[in-house]
Short mmCIF file of C-alpha atoms and ligand atoms in Angstrom, two decimals:
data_model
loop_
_atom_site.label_atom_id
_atom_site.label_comp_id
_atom_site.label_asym_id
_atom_site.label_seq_id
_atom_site.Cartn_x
_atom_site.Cartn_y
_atom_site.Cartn_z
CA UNK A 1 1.94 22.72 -11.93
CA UNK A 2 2.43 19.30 -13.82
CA UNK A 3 4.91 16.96 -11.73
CA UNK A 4 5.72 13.13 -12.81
CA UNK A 5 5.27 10.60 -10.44
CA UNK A 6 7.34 7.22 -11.02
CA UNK A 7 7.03 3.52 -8.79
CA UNK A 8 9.37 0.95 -8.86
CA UNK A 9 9.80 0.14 -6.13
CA UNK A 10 8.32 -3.59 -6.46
CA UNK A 11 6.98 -5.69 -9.20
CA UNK A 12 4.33 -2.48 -10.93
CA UNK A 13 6.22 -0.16 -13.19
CA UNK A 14 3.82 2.77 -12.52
CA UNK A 15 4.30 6.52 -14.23
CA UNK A 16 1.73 9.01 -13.68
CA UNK A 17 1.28 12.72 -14.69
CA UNK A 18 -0.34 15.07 -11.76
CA UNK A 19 -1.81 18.33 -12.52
CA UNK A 20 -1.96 20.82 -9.02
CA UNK A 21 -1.77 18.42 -6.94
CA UNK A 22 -5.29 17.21 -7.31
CA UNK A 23 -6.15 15.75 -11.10
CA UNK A 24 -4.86 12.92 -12.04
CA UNK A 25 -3.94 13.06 -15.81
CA UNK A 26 -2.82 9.50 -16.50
CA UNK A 27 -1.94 6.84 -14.56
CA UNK A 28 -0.07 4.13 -16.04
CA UNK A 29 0.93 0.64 -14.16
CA UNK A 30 2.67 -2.15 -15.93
CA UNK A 31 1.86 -5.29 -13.74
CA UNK A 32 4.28 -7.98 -13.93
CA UNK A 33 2.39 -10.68 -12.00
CA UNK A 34 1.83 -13.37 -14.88
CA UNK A 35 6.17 -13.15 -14.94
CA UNK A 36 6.19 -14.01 -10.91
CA UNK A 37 3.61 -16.01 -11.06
CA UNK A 38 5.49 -19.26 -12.26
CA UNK A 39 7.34 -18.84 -9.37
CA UNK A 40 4.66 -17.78 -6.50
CA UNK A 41 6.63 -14.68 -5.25
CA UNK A 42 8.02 -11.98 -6.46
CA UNK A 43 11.85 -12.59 -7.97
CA UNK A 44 13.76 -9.63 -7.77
CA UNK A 45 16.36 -9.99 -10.51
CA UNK A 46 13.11 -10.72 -13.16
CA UNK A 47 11.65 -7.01 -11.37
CA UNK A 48 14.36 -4.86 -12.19
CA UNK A 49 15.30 -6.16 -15.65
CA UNK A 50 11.29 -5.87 -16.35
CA UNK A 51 11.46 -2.39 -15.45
CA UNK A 52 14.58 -1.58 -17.36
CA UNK A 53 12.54 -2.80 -20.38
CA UNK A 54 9.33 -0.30 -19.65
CA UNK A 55 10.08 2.10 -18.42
CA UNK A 56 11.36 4.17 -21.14
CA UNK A 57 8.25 3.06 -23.39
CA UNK A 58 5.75 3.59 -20.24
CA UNK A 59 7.04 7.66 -19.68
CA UNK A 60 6.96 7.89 -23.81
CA UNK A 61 3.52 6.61 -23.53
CA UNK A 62 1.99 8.94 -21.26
CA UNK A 63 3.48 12.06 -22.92
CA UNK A 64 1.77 10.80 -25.79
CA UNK A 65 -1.56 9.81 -24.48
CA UNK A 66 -1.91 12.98 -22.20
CA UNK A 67 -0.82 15.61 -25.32
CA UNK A 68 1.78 16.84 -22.56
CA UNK A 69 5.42 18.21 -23.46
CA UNK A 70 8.46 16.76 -21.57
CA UNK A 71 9.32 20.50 -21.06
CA UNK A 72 5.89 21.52 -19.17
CA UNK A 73 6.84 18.75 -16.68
CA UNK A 74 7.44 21.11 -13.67
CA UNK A 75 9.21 18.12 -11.28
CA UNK A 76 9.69 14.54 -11.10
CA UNK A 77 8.59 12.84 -7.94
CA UNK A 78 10.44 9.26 -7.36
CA UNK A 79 9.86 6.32 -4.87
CA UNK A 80 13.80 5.94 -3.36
CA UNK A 81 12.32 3.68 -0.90
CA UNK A 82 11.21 0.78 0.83
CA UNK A 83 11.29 -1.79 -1.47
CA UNK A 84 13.63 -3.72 -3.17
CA UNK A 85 16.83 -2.31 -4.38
CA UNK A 86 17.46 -3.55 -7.62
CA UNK A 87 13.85 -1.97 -8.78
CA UNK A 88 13.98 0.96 -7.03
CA UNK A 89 17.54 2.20 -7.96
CA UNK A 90 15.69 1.79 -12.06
CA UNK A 91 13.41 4.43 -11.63
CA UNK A 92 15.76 6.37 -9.19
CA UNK A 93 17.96 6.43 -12.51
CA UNK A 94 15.76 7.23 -14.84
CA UNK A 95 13.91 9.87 -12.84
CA UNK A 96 17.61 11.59 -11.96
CA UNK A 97 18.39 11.37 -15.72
CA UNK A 98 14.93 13.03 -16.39
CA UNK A 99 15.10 15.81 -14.31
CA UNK A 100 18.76 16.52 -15.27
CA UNK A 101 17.92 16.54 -19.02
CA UNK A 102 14.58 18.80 -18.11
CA UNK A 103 16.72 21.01 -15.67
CA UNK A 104 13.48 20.70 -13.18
CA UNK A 105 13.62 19.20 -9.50
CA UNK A 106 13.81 15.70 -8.73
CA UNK A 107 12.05 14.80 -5.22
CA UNK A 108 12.71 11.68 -3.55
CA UNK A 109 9.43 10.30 -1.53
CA UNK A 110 8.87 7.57 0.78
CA UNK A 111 6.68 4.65 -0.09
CA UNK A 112 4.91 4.28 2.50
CA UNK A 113 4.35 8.21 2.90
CA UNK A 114 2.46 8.36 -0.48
CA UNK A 115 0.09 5.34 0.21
CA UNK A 116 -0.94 7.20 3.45
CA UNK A 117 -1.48 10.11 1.54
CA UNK A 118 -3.02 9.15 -1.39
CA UNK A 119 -6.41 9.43 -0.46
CA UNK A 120 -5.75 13.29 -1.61
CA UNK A 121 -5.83 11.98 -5.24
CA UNK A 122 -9.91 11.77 -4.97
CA UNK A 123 -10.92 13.31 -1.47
CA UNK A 124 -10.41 16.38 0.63
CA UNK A 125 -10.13 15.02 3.69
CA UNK A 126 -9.80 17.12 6.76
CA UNK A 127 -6.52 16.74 8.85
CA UNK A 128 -5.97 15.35 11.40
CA UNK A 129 -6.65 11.67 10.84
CA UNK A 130 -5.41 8.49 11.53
CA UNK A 131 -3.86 6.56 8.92
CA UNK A 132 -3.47 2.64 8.49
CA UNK A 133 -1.37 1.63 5.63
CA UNK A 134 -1.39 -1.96 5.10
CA UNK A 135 0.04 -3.82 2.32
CA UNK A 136 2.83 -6.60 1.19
CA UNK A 137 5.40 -4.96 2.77
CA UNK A 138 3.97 -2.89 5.63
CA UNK A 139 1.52 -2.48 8.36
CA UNK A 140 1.62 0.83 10.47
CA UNK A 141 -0.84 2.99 11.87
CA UNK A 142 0.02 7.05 11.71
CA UNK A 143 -1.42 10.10 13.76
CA UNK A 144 -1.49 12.31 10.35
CA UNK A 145 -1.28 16.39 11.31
CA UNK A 146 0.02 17.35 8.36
CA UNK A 147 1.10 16.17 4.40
CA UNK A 148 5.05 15.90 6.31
CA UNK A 149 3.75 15.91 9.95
CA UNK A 150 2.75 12.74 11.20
CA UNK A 151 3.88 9.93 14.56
CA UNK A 152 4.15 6.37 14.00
CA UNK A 153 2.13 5.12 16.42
CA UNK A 154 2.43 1.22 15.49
CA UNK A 155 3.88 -1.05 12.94
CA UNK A 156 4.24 -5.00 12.44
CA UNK A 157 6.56 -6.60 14.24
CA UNK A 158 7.03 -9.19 11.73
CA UNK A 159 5.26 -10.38 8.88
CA UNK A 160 3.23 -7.31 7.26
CA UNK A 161 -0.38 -8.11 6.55
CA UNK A 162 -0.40 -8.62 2.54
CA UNK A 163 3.05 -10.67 3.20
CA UNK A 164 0.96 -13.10 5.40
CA UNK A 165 -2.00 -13.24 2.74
CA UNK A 166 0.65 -13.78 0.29
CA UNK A 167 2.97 -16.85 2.14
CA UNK A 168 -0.40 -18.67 2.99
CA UNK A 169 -1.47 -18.55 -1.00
CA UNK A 170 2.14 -19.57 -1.73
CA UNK A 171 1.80 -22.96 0.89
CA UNK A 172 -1.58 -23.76 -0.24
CA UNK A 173 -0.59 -23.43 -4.06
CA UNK A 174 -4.00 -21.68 -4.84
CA UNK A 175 -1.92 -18.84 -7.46
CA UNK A 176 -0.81 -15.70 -7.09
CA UNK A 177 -0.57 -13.01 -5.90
CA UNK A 178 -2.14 -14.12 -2.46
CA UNK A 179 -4.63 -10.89 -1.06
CA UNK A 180 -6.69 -10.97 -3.83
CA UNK A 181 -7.17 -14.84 -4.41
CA UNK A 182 -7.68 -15.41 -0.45
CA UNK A 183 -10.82 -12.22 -0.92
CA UNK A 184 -12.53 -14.13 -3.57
CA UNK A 185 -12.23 -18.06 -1.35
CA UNK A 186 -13.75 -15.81 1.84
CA UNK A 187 -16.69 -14.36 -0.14
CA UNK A 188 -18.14 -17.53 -0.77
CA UNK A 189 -16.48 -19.03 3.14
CA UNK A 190 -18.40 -19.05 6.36
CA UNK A 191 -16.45 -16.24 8.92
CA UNK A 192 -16.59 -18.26 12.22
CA UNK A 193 -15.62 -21.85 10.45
CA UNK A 194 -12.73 -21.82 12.76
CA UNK A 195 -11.67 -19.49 15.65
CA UNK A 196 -7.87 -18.28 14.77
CA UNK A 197 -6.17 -15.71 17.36
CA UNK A 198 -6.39 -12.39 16.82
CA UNK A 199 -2.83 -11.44 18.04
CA UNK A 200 -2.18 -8.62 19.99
CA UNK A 201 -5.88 -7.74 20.18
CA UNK A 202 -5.85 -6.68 24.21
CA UNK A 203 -2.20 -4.87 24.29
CA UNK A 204 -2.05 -1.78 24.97
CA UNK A 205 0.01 -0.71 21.75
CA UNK A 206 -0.34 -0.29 18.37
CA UNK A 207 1.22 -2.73 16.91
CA UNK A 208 0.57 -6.03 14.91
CA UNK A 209 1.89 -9.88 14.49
CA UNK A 210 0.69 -11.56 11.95
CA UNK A 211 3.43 -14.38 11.76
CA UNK A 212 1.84 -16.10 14.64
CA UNK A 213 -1.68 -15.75 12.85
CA UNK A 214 -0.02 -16.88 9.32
CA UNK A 215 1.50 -20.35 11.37
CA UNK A 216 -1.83 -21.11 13.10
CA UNK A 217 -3.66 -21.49 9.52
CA UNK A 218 -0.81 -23.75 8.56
CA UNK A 219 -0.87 -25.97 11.53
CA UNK A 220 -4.31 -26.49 11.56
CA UNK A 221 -3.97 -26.94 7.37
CA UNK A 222 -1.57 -29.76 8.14
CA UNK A 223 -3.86 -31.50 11.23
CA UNK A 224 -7.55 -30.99 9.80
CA UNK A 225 -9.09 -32.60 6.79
CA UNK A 226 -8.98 -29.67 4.12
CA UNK A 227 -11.09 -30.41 1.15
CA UNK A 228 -12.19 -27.74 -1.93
CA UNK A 229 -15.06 -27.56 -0.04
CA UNK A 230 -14.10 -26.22 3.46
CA UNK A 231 -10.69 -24.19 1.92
CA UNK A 232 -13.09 -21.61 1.01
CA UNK A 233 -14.43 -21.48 5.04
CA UNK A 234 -11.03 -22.08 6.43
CA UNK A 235 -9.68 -19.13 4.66
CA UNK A 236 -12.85 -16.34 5.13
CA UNK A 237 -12.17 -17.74 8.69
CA UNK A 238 -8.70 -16.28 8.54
CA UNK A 239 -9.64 -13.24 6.83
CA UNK A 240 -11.89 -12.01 9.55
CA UNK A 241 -9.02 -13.02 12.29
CA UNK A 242 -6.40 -10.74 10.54
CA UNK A 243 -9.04 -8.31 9.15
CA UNK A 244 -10.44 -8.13 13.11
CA UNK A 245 -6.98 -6.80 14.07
CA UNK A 246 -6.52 -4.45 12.39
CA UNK A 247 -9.87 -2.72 12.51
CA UNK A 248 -9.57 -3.12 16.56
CA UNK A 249 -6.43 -1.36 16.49
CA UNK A 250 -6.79 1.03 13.95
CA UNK A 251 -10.22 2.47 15.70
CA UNK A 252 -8.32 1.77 18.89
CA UNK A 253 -5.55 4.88 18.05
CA UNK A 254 -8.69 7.07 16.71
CA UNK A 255 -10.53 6.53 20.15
CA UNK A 256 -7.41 6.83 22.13
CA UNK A 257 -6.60 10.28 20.29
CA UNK A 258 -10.06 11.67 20.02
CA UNK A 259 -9.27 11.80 15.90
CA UNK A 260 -12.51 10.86 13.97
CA UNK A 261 -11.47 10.31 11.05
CA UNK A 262 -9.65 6.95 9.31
CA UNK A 263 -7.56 6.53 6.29
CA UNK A 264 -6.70 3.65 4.61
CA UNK A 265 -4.61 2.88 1.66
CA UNK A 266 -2.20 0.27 0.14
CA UNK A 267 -3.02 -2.62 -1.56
CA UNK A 268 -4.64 -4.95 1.20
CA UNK A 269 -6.80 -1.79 1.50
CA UNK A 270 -8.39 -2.83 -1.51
CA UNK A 271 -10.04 -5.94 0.03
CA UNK A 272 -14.07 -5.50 -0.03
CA UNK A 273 -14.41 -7.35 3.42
CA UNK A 274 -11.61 -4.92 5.13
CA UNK A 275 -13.70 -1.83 3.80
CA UNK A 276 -16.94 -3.45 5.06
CA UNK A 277 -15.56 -3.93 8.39
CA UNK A 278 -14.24 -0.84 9.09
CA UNK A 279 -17.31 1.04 7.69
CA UNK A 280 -19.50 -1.20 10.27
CA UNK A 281 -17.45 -0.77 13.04
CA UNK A 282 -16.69 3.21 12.44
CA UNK A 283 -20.21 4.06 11.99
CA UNK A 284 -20.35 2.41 15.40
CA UNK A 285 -18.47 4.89 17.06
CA UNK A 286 -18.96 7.61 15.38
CA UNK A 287 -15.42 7.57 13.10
CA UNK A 288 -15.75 8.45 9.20
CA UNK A 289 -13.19 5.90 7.39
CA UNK A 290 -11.85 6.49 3.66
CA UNK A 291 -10.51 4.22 1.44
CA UNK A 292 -8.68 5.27 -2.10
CA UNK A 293 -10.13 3.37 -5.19
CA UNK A 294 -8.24 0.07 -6.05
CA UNK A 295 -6.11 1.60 -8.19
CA UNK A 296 -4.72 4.27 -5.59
CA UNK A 297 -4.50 1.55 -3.03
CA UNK A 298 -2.16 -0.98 -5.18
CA UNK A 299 1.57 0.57 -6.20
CA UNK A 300 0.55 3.32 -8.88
CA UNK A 301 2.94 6.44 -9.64
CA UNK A 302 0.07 9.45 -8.68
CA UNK A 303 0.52 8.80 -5.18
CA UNK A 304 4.56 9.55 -5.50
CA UNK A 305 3.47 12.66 -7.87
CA UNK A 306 1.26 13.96 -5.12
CA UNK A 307 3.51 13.88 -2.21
CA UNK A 308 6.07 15.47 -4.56
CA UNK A 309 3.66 17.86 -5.83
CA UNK A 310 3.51 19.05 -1.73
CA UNK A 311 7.38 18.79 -1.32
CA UNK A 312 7.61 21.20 -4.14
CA UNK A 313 5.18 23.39 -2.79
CA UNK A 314 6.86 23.07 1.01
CA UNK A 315 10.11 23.64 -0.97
CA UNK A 316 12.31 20.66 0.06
CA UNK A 317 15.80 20.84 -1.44
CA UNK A 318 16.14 19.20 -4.75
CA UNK A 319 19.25 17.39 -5.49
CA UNK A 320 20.75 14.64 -8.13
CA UNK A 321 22.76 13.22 -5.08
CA UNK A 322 19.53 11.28 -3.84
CA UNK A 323 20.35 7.47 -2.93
CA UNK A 324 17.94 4.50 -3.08
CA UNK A 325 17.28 2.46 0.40
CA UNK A 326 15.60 -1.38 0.61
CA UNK A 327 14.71 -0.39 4.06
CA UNK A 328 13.75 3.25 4.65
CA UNK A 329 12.35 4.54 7.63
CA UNK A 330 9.33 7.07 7.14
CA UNK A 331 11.03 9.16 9.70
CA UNK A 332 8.58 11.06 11.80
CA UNK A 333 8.01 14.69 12.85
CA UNK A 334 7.13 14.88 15.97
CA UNK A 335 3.66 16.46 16.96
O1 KG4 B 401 0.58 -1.66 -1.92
P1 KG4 B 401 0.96 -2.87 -2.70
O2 KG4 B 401 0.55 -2.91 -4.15
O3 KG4 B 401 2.50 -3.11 -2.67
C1 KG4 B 401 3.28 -2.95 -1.51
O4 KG4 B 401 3.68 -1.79 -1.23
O5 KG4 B 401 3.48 -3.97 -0.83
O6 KG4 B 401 0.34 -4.11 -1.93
C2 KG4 B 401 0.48 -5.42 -2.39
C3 KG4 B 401 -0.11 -6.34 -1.34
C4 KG4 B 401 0.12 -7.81 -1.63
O7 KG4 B 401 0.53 -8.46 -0.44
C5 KG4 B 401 -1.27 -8.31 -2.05
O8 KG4 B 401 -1.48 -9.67 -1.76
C6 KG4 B 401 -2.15 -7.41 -1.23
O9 KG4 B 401 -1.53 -6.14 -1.27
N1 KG4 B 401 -3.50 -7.30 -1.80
C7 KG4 B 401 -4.62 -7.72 -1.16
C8 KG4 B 401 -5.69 -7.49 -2.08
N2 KG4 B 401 -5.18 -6.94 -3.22
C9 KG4 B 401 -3.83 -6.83 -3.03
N3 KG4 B 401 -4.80 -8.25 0.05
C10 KG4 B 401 -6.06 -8.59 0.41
N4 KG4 B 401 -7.12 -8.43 -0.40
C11 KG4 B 401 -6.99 -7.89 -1.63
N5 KG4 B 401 -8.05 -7.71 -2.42
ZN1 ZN B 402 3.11 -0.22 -1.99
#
């Protein structure tokens, strides 16, 4: 079974072509971060017309590079949410168009639901696990039973992690986009430079704040001498406060559950340091933790084709009536 995966539901225009489920036969993501860059954040307007531009091309491309036929396509799988609605409602188009023209199923799948499954695109992992999913727009921990059976067992109550890495890059003007810059200052920084707070460390939830975290740096930016020597410390200092967190908690909800097994995906997830740390502390107690590759972790279109791939398979209801949501909730089954 071949199913079409498509992201847009940021700044990547991503397409990718699944075969069973389990090999990946292209993978194609169009990153527009040298357009945002000018302007240190994403601009949403600049997103969707980007997309409106590629995406045509990007589909074209990977029939062409993968030797596939539009008409072997067996489904399309489609982000229709989180994210923001002028991008999302481009692929949503094109992907209803698609499957009309193909007569084959269109399948609507959660964001955040594909990066906490995509570590299926390279690993048979056993279920049940915990999952963290951390990235620009979301930090939340799930008990995982099942591909569509999972609880949310925490989530940020305000600034997601990769949001925080990002505003902090943005105030400091040291480029774009902020995870990855602040990872290569903190390989060369010293850890304990200066003590931040590691919010919400000792509740007895599973939830994260990382405004609070984000507002410390900046205060103590604005009342210490910060020169390019110490940035590098300063920031490798925050790192390990945020980075802390959500290893504690995340190993927390596996303890708490008696689940010994971790996975994490989106694109924070593709931070060396974060890796290292929870590989330390898991051996530690006995917890195996995966991690996708860097290019499952960032926005990328297999991880939509997979959880489509199992919503074809489960038999969920196909239908051209599917709307597109800024804010979607992943919705939980209970377990
Ligand atoms: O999953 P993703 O591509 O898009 C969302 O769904 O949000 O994640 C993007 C986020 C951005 O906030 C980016 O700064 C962060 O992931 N990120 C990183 C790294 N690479 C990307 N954060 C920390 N370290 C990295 N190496
Ligand atoms: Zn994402």
């Amino acid at each position: 079974m071949i199913v079409l995966g498509i992201d847009t539901s940021c700044d990547d225009t991503s397409i990718a072509l699944l075969e069973d489920g389990k090999k990946v036969l292209r993978s194609l993501i169009s990153s527009q971060v040298d357009l945002h860059r000018p302007f240190g954040g994403i601009v949403p307007e600049i997103a969707s017309r980007k997309h409106v531009e590629l995406i045509d091309y990007i589909y074209e491309k990977i029939l062409i590079d993968t030797h596939i036929k539009a008409s072997d396509i067996d489904g399309v799988g489609v982000t229709n949410g989180p994210g923001l609605i002028g991008s999302i409602l481009v692929g949503l188009s094109f992907a209803k168009g698609l499957a009309l023209s193909l007569r084959k199923p269109l399948i609507p799948v959660n964001h955040i639901h594909a990066h906490a499954m995509s570590i299926f695109l390279e690993n048979e992992v056993q279920f049940p696990f915990i999952a963290l999913v951390v990235s620009g727009g979301h930090t939340i921990i799930l008990l995982v039973k099942e591909i569509f059976e999972y609880k949310i067992l925490g989530t940020t109550r305000d600034d997601a992690a990769g949001e925080a890495f990002d505003k902090i890059a943005k105030f400091l003007n040291i480029g774009y986009p902020g995870g990855s810059i602040i990872e290569e200052y903190s390989k060369k920084g010293i850890k304990d430079y200066v003590f931040f707070p590691r919010p919400m460390i000792n509740e007895e939830n599973y939830d994260f704040s990382f405004s609070g975290l984000k507002t410390s740096l900046i205060n103590y930016i604005k009342n210490n001498i910060v020169t390019n020597d110490n940035l590098k410390d300063i920031l490798s200092s925050f790192q390990e406060a945020a980075f802390d967190v959500l290893t504690f908690k995340t190993i927390k909800a596996s303890k708490d559950y008696n689940i010994k097994t971790i996975v994490v995906g989106g694109g924070v997830a593709s931070n060396l340091r974060l890796r290292e740390m929870f590989l330390e502390k898991g051996k530690k107690e006995g917890i195996r933790v995966f991690f996708s590759s860097p290019q499952f972790c960032t926005d990328n279109g297999a991880m939509i084709a997979l959880v489509a791939f199992f919503g074809l398979k489960r038999g969920i209801p196909s239908s051209l009536d599917v709307k597109g949501f800024s804010r979607m909730p992943l919705g939980e089954l209970v377990i």
